[in-house]
PDB file of C-alpha atoms in Angstrom:
ATOM      1  CA  UNK A   1     101.883 153.445  52.891  1.00  0.00           C
ATOM      2  CA  UNK A   2     104.228 153.483  55.836  1.00  0.00           C
ATOM      3  CA  UNK A   3     105.270 150.086  57.207  1.00  0.00           C
ATOM      4  CA  UNK A   4     107.704 148.769  59.779  1.00  0.00           C
ATOM      5  CA  UNK A   5     108.845 145.627  61.551  1.00  0.00           C
ATOM      6  CA  UNK A   6     109.114 145.750  65.350  1.00  0.00           C
ATOM      7  CA  UNK A   7     111.273 143.100  67.051  1.00  0.00           C
ATOM      8  CA  UNK A   8     109.521 140.782  69.484  1.00  0.00           C
ATOM      9  CA  UNK A   9     111.391 142.403  72.390  1.00  0.00           C
ATOM     10  CA  UNK A  10     110.367 145.892  71.198  1.00  0.00           C
ATOM     11  CA  UNK A  11     114.000 147.063  71.067  1.00  0.00           C
ATOM     12  CA  UNK A  12     114.367 147.277  67.279  1.00  0.00           C
ATOM     13  CA  UNK A  13     112.110 148.944  64.693  1.00  0.00           C
ATOM     14  CA  UNK A  14     112.908 148.497  61.012  1.00  0.00           C
ATOM     15  CA  UNK A  15     111.214 151.039  58.763  1.00  0.00           C
ATOM     16  CA  UNK A  16     110.285 149.678  55.342  1.00  0.00           C
ATOM     17  CA  UNK A  17     110.808 152.799  53.216  1.00  0.00           C
ATOM     18  CA  UNK A  18     111.403 151.216  49.786  1.00  0.00           C
ATOM     19  CA  UNK A  19     108.792 149.584  47.574  1.00  0.00           C
ATOM     20  CA  UNK A  20     111.024 146.496  47.555  1.00  0.00           C
ATOM     21  CA  UNK A  21     113.131 145.663  50.620  1.00  0.00           C
ATOM     22  CA  UNK A  22     115.767 142.905  50.497  1.00  0.00           C
ATOM     23  CA  UNK A  23     116.300 141.135  53.833  1.00  0.00           C
ATOM     24  CA  UNK A  24     119.393 139.044  54.548  1.00  0.00           C
ATOM     25  CA  UNK A  25     122.970 138.984  55.831  1.00  0.00           C
ATOM     26  CA  UNK A  26     124.803 140.073  52.662  1.00  0.00           C
ATOM     27  CA  UNK A  27     126.174 143.504  53.533  1.00  0.00           C
ATOM     28  CA  UNK A  28     125.986 146.126  50.792  1.00  0.00           C
ATOM     29  CA  UNK A  29     123.194 144.257  48.993  1.00  0.00           C
ATOM     30  CA  UNK A  30     120.486 143.861  51.611  1.00  0.00           C
ATOM     31  CA  UNK A  31     118.351 146.820  52.680  1.00  0.00           C
ATOM     32  CA  UNK A  32     117.764 145.083  56.024  1.00  0.00           C
ATOM     33  CA  UNK A  33     121.037 143.558  57.193  1.00  0.00           C
ATOM     34  CA  UNK A  34     120.613 140.798  59.802  1.00  0.00           C
ATOM     35  CA  UNK A  35     124.019 139.594  61.009  1.00  0.00           C
ATOM     36  CA  UNK A  36     123.003 136.088  62.077  1.00  0.00           C
ATOM     37  CA  UNK A  37     124.397 132.806  60.751  1.00  0.00           C
ATOM     38  CA  UNK A  38     120.941 131.253  60.442  1.00  0.00           C
ATOM     39  CA  UNK A  39     119.704 134.095  58.198  1.00  0.00           C
ATOM     40  CA  UNK A  40     120.483 133.473  54.510  1.00  0.00           C
ATOM     41  CA  UNK A  41     122.594 135.941  52.517  1.00  0.00           C
ATOM     42  CA  UNK A  42     119.498 136.824  50.483  1.00  0.00           C
ATOM     43  CA  UNK A  43     116.701 135.677  52.760  1.00  0.00           C
ATOM     44  CA  UNK A  44     113.495 137.331  51.490  1.00  0.00           C
ATOM     45  CA  UNK A  45     111.861 140.314  49.818  1.00  0.00           C
ATOM     46  CA  UNK A  46     109.237 142.550  51.389  1.00  0.00           C
ATOM     47  CA  UNK A  47     107.176 144.345  48.761  1.00  0.00           C
ATOM     48  CA  UNK A  48     104.845 147.328  49.183  1.00  0.00           C
ATOM     49  CA  UNK A  49     102.314 147.630  46.397  1.00  0.00           C
ATOM     50  CA  UNK A  50      98.809 149.080  46.103  1.00  0.00           C
ATOM     51  CA  UNK A  51      98.384 149.404  49.865  1.00  0.00           C
ATOM     52  CA  UNK A  52      99.490 145.805  50.440  1.00  0.00           C
ATOM     53  CA  UNK A  53     102.566 144.389  52.124  1.00  0.00           C
ATOM     54  CA  UNK A  54     103.815 141.127  50.592  1.00  0.00           C
ATOM     55  CA  UNK A  55     106.681 138.788  51.511  1.00  0.00           C
ATOM     56  CA  UNK A  56     108.573 136.411  49.234  1.00  0.00           C
ATOM     57  CA  UNK A  57     111.165 133.938  50.468  1.00  0.00           C
ATOM     58  CA  UNK A  58     114.260 133.790  48.266  1.00  0.00           C
ATOM     59  CA  UNK A  59     114.999 130.106  48.863  1.00  0.00           C
ATOM     60  CA  UNK A  60     116.409 130.666  52.338  1.00  0.00           C
ATOM     61  CA  UNK A  61     117.799 127.671  54.207  1.00  0.00           C
ATOM     62  CA  UNK A  62     115.861 128.225  57.433  1.00  0.00           C
ATOM     63  CA  UNK A  63     112.734 129.721  55.857  1.00  0.00           C
ATOM     64  CA  UNK A  64     110.502 132.736  56.243  1.00  0.00           C
ATOM     65  CA  UNK A  65     107.585 132.278  58.613  1.00  0.00           C
ATOM     66  CA  UNK A  66     104.347 134.231  58.883  1.00  0.00           C
ATOM     67  CA  UNK A  67     102.521 133.559  62.164  1.00  0.00           C
ATOM     68  CA  UNK A  68     104.590 130.416  62.649  1.00  0.00           C
ATOM     69  CA  UNK A  69     103.893 128.958  59.195  1.00  0.00           C
ATOM     70  CA  UNK A  70     106.664 128.615  56.618  1.00  0.00           C
ATOM     71  CA  UNK A  71     105.748 130.502  53.442  1.00  0.00           C
ATOM     72  CA  UNK A  72     107.285 130.938  50.014  1.00  0.00           C
ATOM     73  CA  UNK A  73     105.156 134.033  49.448  1.00  0.00           C
ATOM     74  CA  UNK A  74     102.152 135.719  51.001  1.00  0.00           C
ATOM     75  CA  UNK A  75     100.412 138.877  52.154  1.00  0.00           C
ATOM     76  CA  UNK A  76     101.195 140.485  55.505  1.00  0.00           C
ATOM     77  CA  UNK A  77      98.563 142.067  57.735  1.00  0.00           C
ATOM     78  CA  UNK A  78      99.017 144.416  60.691  1.00  0.00           C
ATOM     79  CA  UNK A  79      99.948 142.407  63.763  1.00  0.00           C
ATOM     80  CA  UNK A  80     101.294 139.414  61.813  1.00  0.00           C
ATOM     81  CA  UNK A  81     104.492 137.868  63.135  1.00  0.00           C
ATOM     82  CA  UNK A  82     107.239 137.647  60.509  1.00  0.00           C
ATOM     83  CA  UNK A  83     110.208 135.423  61.370  1.00  0.00           C
ATOM     84  CA  UNK A  84     113.577 135.006  59.663  1.00  0.00           C
ATOM     85  CA  UNK A  85     115.222 131.940  61.223  1.00  0.00           C
ATOM     86  CA  UNK A  86     115.245 132.781  64.958  1.00  0.00           C
ATOM     87  CA  UNK A  87     114.386 136.502  64.623  1.00  0.00           C
ATOM     88  CA  UNK A  88     110.723 137.470  65.026  1.00  0.00           C
ATOM     89  CA  UNK A  89     109.128 140.825  64.171  1.00  0.00           C
ATOM     90  CA  UNK A  90     105.613 142.176  64.360  1.00  0.00           C
ATOM     91  CA  UNK A  91     104.296 143.790  61.171  1.00  0.00           C
ATOM     92  CA  UNK A  92     102.904 147.291  61.613  1.00  0.00           C
ATOM     93  CA  UNK A  93     101.687 149.736  59.012  1.00  0.00           C
ATOM     94  CA  UNK A  94      99.513 152.776  58.677  1.00  0.00           C
ATOM     95  CA  UNK A  95      98.982 156.042  56.839  1.00  0.00           C
ATOM     96  CA  UNK A  96     101.988 158.135  55.829  1.00  0.00           C
ATOM     97  CA  UNK A  97     101.784 161.665  57.186  1.00  0.00           C
ATOM     98  CA  UNK A  98     104.413 164.174  58.110  1.00  0.00           C
ATOM     99  CA  UNK A  99     104.108 166.201  61.313  1.00  0.00           C
ATOM    100  CA  UNK A 100     103.372 169.349  59.311  1.00  0.00           C
ATOM    101  CA  UNK A 101     100.507 167.782  57.337  1.00  0.00           C
ATOM    102  CA  UNK A 102      97.107 168.299  58.952  1.00  0.00           C
ATOM    103  CA  UNK A 103      94.907 165.242  59.194  1.00  0.00           C
ATOM    104  CA  UNK A 104      92.203 165.081  56.555  1.00  0.00           C
ATOM    105  CA  UNK A 105      88.649 164.163  57.415  1.00  0.00           C
ATOM    106  CA  UNK A 106      86.193 162.398  55.213  1.00  0.00           C
ATOM    107  CA  UNK A 107      82.809 164.014  55.535  1.00  0.00           C
ATOM    108  CA  UNK A 108      79.509 162.577  54.421  1.00  0.00           C
ATOM    109  CA  UNK A 109      77.946 164.319  51.455  1.00  0.00           C
ATOM    110  CA  UNK A 110      74.243 164.179  50.590  1.00  0.00           C
ATOM    111  CA  UNK A 111      73.306 162.039  47.622  1.00  0.00           C
ATOM    112  CA  UNK A 112      71.260 164.002  45.129  1.00  0.00           C
ATOM    113  CA  UNK A 113      69.472 161.851  42.547  1.00  0.00           C
ATOM    114  CA  UNK A 114      69.597 162.920  38.931  1.00  0.00           C
ATOM    115  CA  UNK A 115      66.287 164.415  37.763  1.00  0.00           C
ATOM    116  CA  UNK A 116      64.064 161.882  36.052  1.00  0.00           C
ATOM    117  CA  UNK A 117      65.990 158.794  37.160  1.00  0.00           C
ATOM    118  CA  UNK A 118      63.511 157.695  39.856  1.00  0.00           C
ATOM    119  CA  UNK A 119      60.531 158.617  37.701  1.00  0.00           C
ATOM    120  CA  UNK A 120      61.821 156.630  34.708  1.00  0.00           C
ATOM    121  CA  UNK A 121      62.419 153.542  36.862  1.00  0.00           C
ATOM    122  CA  UNK A 122      58.940 153.644  38.373  1.00  0.00           C
ATOM    123  CA  UNK A 123      57.247 154.262  34.994  1.00  0.00           C
ATOM    124  CA  UNK A 124      59.018 151.343  33.300  1.00  0.00           C
ATOM    125  CA  UNK A 125      58.538 148.974  36.214  1.00  0.00           C
ATOM    126  CA  UNK A 126      56.231 146.002  35.620  1.00  0.00           C
ATOM    127  CA  UNK A 127      55.767 145.622  39.362  1.00  0.00           C
ATOM    128  CA  UNK A 128      52.661 146.969  41.062  1.00  0.00           C
ATOM    129  CA  UNK A 129      54.897 148.373  43.836  1.00  0.00           C
ATOM    130  CA  UNK A 130      55.519 152.091  43.561  1.00  0.00           C
ATOM    131  CA  UNK A 131      58.554 154.113  44.515  1.00  0.00           C
ATOM    132  CA  UNK A 132      56.101 156.685  45.897  1.00  0.00           C
ATOM    133  CA  UNK A 133      55.909 154.534  49.024  1.00  0.00           C
ATOM    134  CA  UNK A 134      59.549 155.498  49.683  1.00  0.00           C
ATOM    135  CA  UNK A 135      59.766 159.250  48.971  1.00  0.00           C
ATOM    136  CA  UNK A 136      63.181 160.876  48.754  1.00  0.00           C
ATOM    137  CA  UNK A 137      63.955 163.566  51.326  1.00  0.00           C
ATOM    138  CA  UNK A 138      64.080 167.170  50.174  1.00  0.00           C
ATOM    139  CA  UNK A 139      67.628 168.488  49.724  1.00  0.00           C
TER     140      UNK A 139
END
């Protein structure tokens, strides 16, 4: 999954490439370095796992906010606003794909019932209704 944070003014985009991203103002330790006094040295973690984007505050002084609400941890959805002290970003994510990779399409495939499955259900049924009233199309 590809994810990024876009600043509220649209001037800065932070790509979240790692499975775990450390956000804060401690240079050399944080993956996302925010040089602001109101951002804690180790402010929060952003975690990508199983197609989800999660945030966990690391005990920051000024808090981590999702859509204006202070959180200790939570899931992030596309379009959510994520704030670290006075800095606000919009969460965006989508499918990873390089320019050389053609887009894949999902195509519908016909469902072919296993022989005898419908017959065995209708024979064992105690109901007077019959599956014959709903015949399966020929494949």
